[in-house]
Amino acid sequence: MAKRHIPLEGAANFRDLGGYQNAAGQTTRWGRVFRSDHLAELAPTDWQRVAELGIGVVADMRTDDERDYWPSRWPRELNVEFLMRDYEMDLSLLDSVGYHILAYQQVELLRQFFTTLAHPETPAVLVHCTAGQDRTGFACALLLTVLDVPFETILEDYSLSHHLRRDVLIDPAKAE
């Protein structure tokens, strides 16, 4: 996990999806896809570290309300393309309907994410949400599934968020 987790002062769950082996013995590339929680609290040294990663595309799975509450403030010189959409998130549906509701809410963003990754000239990509666990974990699990990474490995990656994430307010409307 030491190589996978990228320690930052302002983000607890920032990590690399490289190094996972699929059923054919191929390994996901290091430095190609990253996942994280929100980046609103990154320190200047954190932004320097993020710049070193060469991220050129960010798939931000948060709602507009979440982006307003925790603005990322990407430095202009990083020249990042953003993939995002607004939607309403009803967290109570996760208990009654399950995580597949995330796919329906994010189908267009997931389509953009996968289309972007399909181009070999695409720079490194970061996918993130507020906690970096559920929506981000779902997108990363789909990606690793497409790459034929074993289900047990996908669960292990998903479970890392449980240990790394910090408690954050997911619904900014409840802060008022």
Short mmCIF file of C-alpha atoms in Angstrom, two decimals:
data_model
loop_
_atom_site.label_atom_id
_atom_site.label_comp_id
_atom_site.label_asym_id
_atom_site.label_seq_id
_atom_site.Cartn_x
_atom_site.Cartn_y
_atom_site.Cartn_z
CA MET A 1 0.00 0.00 0.00
CA ALA A 2 2.94 2.35 0.54
CA LYS A 3 3.47 2.71 -3.21
CA ARG A 4 -0.26 2.92 -3.94
CA HIS A 5 -1.21 5.56 -1.35
CA ILE A 6 0.01 9.08 -2.14
CA PRO A 7 0.23 10.93 1.18
CA LEU A 8 -1.06 14.49 1.01
CA GLU A 9 -1.80 16.88 3.87
CA GLY A 10 -5.20 17.84 2.49
CA ALA A 11 -6.48 14.55 1.07
CA ALA A 12 -6.55 11.26 2.93
CA ASN A 13 -7.60 8.83 0.22
CA PHE A 14 -5.43 9.75 -2.80
CA ARG A 15 -3.95 6.71 -4.49
CA ASP A 16 -2.72 5.10 -7.71
CA LEU A 17 -4.62 2.29 -9.44
CA GLY A 18 -1.41 0.90 -10.93
CA GLY A 19 0.09 -2.48 -10.19
CA TYR A 20 -3.05 -4.62 -10.22
CA GLN A 21 -2.68 -7.85 -12.18
CA ASN A 22 -5.49 -9.20 -14.32
CA ALA A 23 -6.40 -12.78 -15.23
CA ALA A 24 -4.05 -12.74 -18.27
CA GLY A 25 -1.08 -11.67 -16.14
CA GLN A 26 -1.09 -8.08 -17.43
CA THR A 27 -0.61 -5.30 -14.90
CA THR A 28 -2.39 -1.95 -14.69
CA ARG A 29 0.03 0.89 -15.38
CA TRP A 30 1.31 3.00 -12.51
CA GLY A 31 0.72 6.72 -12.90
CA ARG A 32 -2.16 6.40 -15.36
CA VAL A 33 -5.30 6.49 -13.17
CA PHE A 34 -5.58 7.97 -9.69
CA ARG A 35 -8.50 8.08 -7.27
CA SER A 36 -9.13 10.44 -4.39
CA ASP A 37 -11.43 12.19 -1.99
CA HIS A 38 -12.15 15.93 -2.39
CA LEU A 39 -9.18 18.25 -2.86
CA ALA A 40 -10.47 21.42 -1.20
CA GLU A 41 -7.93 21.25 1.63
CA LEU A 42 -4.77 20.61 -0.39
CA ALA A 43 -1.74 22.58 0.79
CA PRO A 44 0.64 24.24 -1.71
CA THR A 45 3.06 21.32 -1.27
CA ASP A 46 0.18 18.93 -2.06
CA TRP A 47 -0.51 20.77 -5.32
CA GLN A 48 3.17 20.48 -6.21
CA ARG A 49 2.98 16.72 -5.66
CA VAL A 50 -0.22 16.48 -7.71
CA ALA A 51 1.44 18.47 -10.51
CA GLU A 52 4.30 15.94 -10.57
CA LEU A 53 1.78 13.17 -11.31
CA GLY A 54 0.96 14.66 -14.72
CA ILE A 55 -2.80 14.59 -14.25
CA GLY A 56 -4.50 16.17 -17.25
CA VAL A 57 -8.08 14.95 -16.86
CA VAL A 58 -10.24 15.02 -13.73
CA ALA A 59 -13.51 13.09 -13.50
CA ASP A 60 -15.25 14.88 -10.63
CA MET A 61 -18.20 12.77 -9.51
CA ARG A 62 -19.51 15.26 -6.96
CA THR A 63 -22.71 17.27 -7.22
CA ASP A 64 -22.53 21.02 -7.90
CA ASP A 65 -23.46 21.59 -4.24
CA GLU A 66 -20.49 19.50 -3.14
CA ARG A 67 -18.15 21.33 -5.54
CA ASP A 68 -19.38 24.66 -4.15
CA TYR A 69 -18.91 23.48 -0.56
CA TRP A 70 -15.43 21.96 -1.20
CA PRO A 71 -13.94 23.81 -4.19
CA SER A 72 -10.82 22.13 -5.57
CA ARG A 73 -9.04 25.30 -6.78
CA TRP A 74 -6.86 23.57 -9.36
CA PRO A 75 -3.89 25.78 -10.25
CA ARG A 76 -4.40 27.22 -13.75
CA GLU A 77 -0.92 26.20 -14.86
CA LEU A 78 -1.88 22.52 -14.56
CA ASN A 79 -4.18 22.88 -17.59
CA VAL A 80 -6.67 20.19 -16.55
CA GLU A 81 -9.75 19.05 -18.47
CA PHE A 82 -12.74 18.45 -16.18
CA LEU A 83 -15.40 15.80 -16.68
CA MET A 84 -18.40 16.48 -14.45
CA ARG A 85 -22.14 16.83 -14.36
CA ASP A 86 -24.71 17.99 -11.87
CA TYR A 87 -27.29 15.69 -10.38
CA GLU A 88 -29.28 15.30 -7.21
CA MET A 89 -28.03 12.61 -4.87
CA ASP A 90 -30.49 10.94 -2.54
CA LEU A 91 -28.29 9.00 -0.12
CA SER A 92 -31.29 7.20 1.34
CA LEU A 93 -31.59 5.29 -1.94
CA LEU A 94 -28.30 3.54 -1.26
CA ASP A 95 -29.92 1.64 1.60
CA SER A 96 -33.07 0.70 -0.29
CA VAL A 97 -31.88 0.38 -3.90
CA GLY A 98 -28.13 -0.19 -3.59
CA TYR A 99 -25.03 1.04 -5.32
CA HIS A 100 -26.24 0.37 -8.83
CA ILE A 101 -28.18 3.65 -8.50
CA LEU A 102 -24.76 5.32 -8.84
CA ALA A 103 -24.41 3.91 -12.33
CA TYR A 104 -27.74 5.39 -13.38
CA GLN A 105 -26.91 8.77 -11.86
CA GLN A 106 -23.45 8.86 -13.43
CA VAL A 107 -23.91 7.01 -16.72
CA GLU A 108 -22.92 10.00 -18.90
CA LEU A 109 -19.89 10.88 -16.76
CA LEU A 110 -18.81 7.22 -16.70
CA ARG A 111 -19.14 7.12 -20.50
CA GLN A 112 -16.88 10.18 -20.78
CA PHE A 113 -14.43 8.70 -18.27
CA PHE A 114 -14.08 5.41 -20.18
CA THR A 115 -13.96 7.11 -23.59
CA THR A 116 -11.17 9.37 -22.33
CA LEU A 117 -9.20 6.43 -20.92
CA ALA A 118 -9.51 4.57 -24.24
CA HIS A 119 -7.27 7.10 -26.01
CA PRO A 120 -3.59 6.20 -25.57
CA GLU A 121 -2.49 9.86 -25.73
CA THR A 122 -4.69 10.81 -22.76
CA PRO A 123 -2.63 12.14 -19.85
CA ALA A 124 -3.02 10.72 -16.36
CA VAL A 125 -6.60 10.76 -15.07
CA LEU A 126 -7.94 11.43 -11.59
CA VAL A 127 -11.42 10.27 -10.59
CA HIS A 128 -12.76 11.58 -7.30
CA CYS A 129 -15.77 12.43 -5.21
CA THR A 130 -16.16 13.86 -1.72
CA ALA A 131 -14.93 10.93 0.39
CA GLY A 132 -13.27 9.02 -2.44
CA GLN A 133 -15.10 5.88 -1.47
CA ASP A 134 -18.53 5.14 -2.92
CA ARG A 135 -18.88 6.96 -6.26
CA THR A 136 -15.14 6.90 -6.91
CA GLY A 137 -14.93 3.30 -5.73
CA PHE A 138 -17.77 2.34 -8.05
CA ALA A 139 -16.06 3.95 -11.07
CA CYS A 140 -12.73 2.31 -10.20
CA ALA A 141 -14.39 -1.07 -9.64
CA LEU A 142 -15.99 -0.82 -13.08
CA LEU A 143 -12.64 0.08 -14.64
CA LEU A 144 -10.82 -2.78 -12.91
CA THR A 145 -13.63 -5.15 -13.93
CA VAL A 146 -13.29 -4.12 -17.58
CA LEU A 147 -9.55 -4.74 -17.26
CA ASP A 148 -10.32 -8.26 -15.96
CA VAL A 149 -8.77 -7.71 -12.54
CA PRO A 150 -9.97 -10.44 -10.16
CA PHE A 151 -13.01 -9.56 -8.06
CA GLU A 152 -11.10 -10.19 -4.80
CA THR A 153 -8.49 -7.62 -5.84
CA ILE A 154 -11.21 -5.10 -6.71
CA LEU A 155 -12.74 -5.60 -3.26
CA GLU A 156 -9.35 -5.12 -1.63
CA ASP A 157 -8.87 -1.84 -3.51
CA TYR A 158 -12.35 -0.69 -2.55
CA SER A 159 -11.72 -1.65 1.08
CA LEU A 160 -8.60 0.52 1.27
CA SER A 161 -10.93 3.54 1.31
CA HIS A 162 -12.43 2.30 4.55
CA HIS A 163 -9.00 2.57 6.17
CA LEU A 164 -7.79 5.74 4.46
CA ARG A 165 -10.85 7.96 4.19
CA ARG A 166 -11.66 10.73 6.58
CA ASP A 167 -15.13 11.58 7.80
CA VAL A 168 -16.65 14.28 5.63
CA LEU A 169 -20.09 15.74 5.25
CA ILE A 170 -21.46 14.25 2.06
CA ASP A 171 -24.64 16.35 1.88
CA PRO A 172 -23.72 20.09 2.08
CA ALA A 173 -27.40 20.99 2.50
CA LYS A 174 -27.28 19.40 5.96
CA ALA A 175 -24.52 21.82 7.03
CA GLU A 176 -26.93 24.75 7.00
#
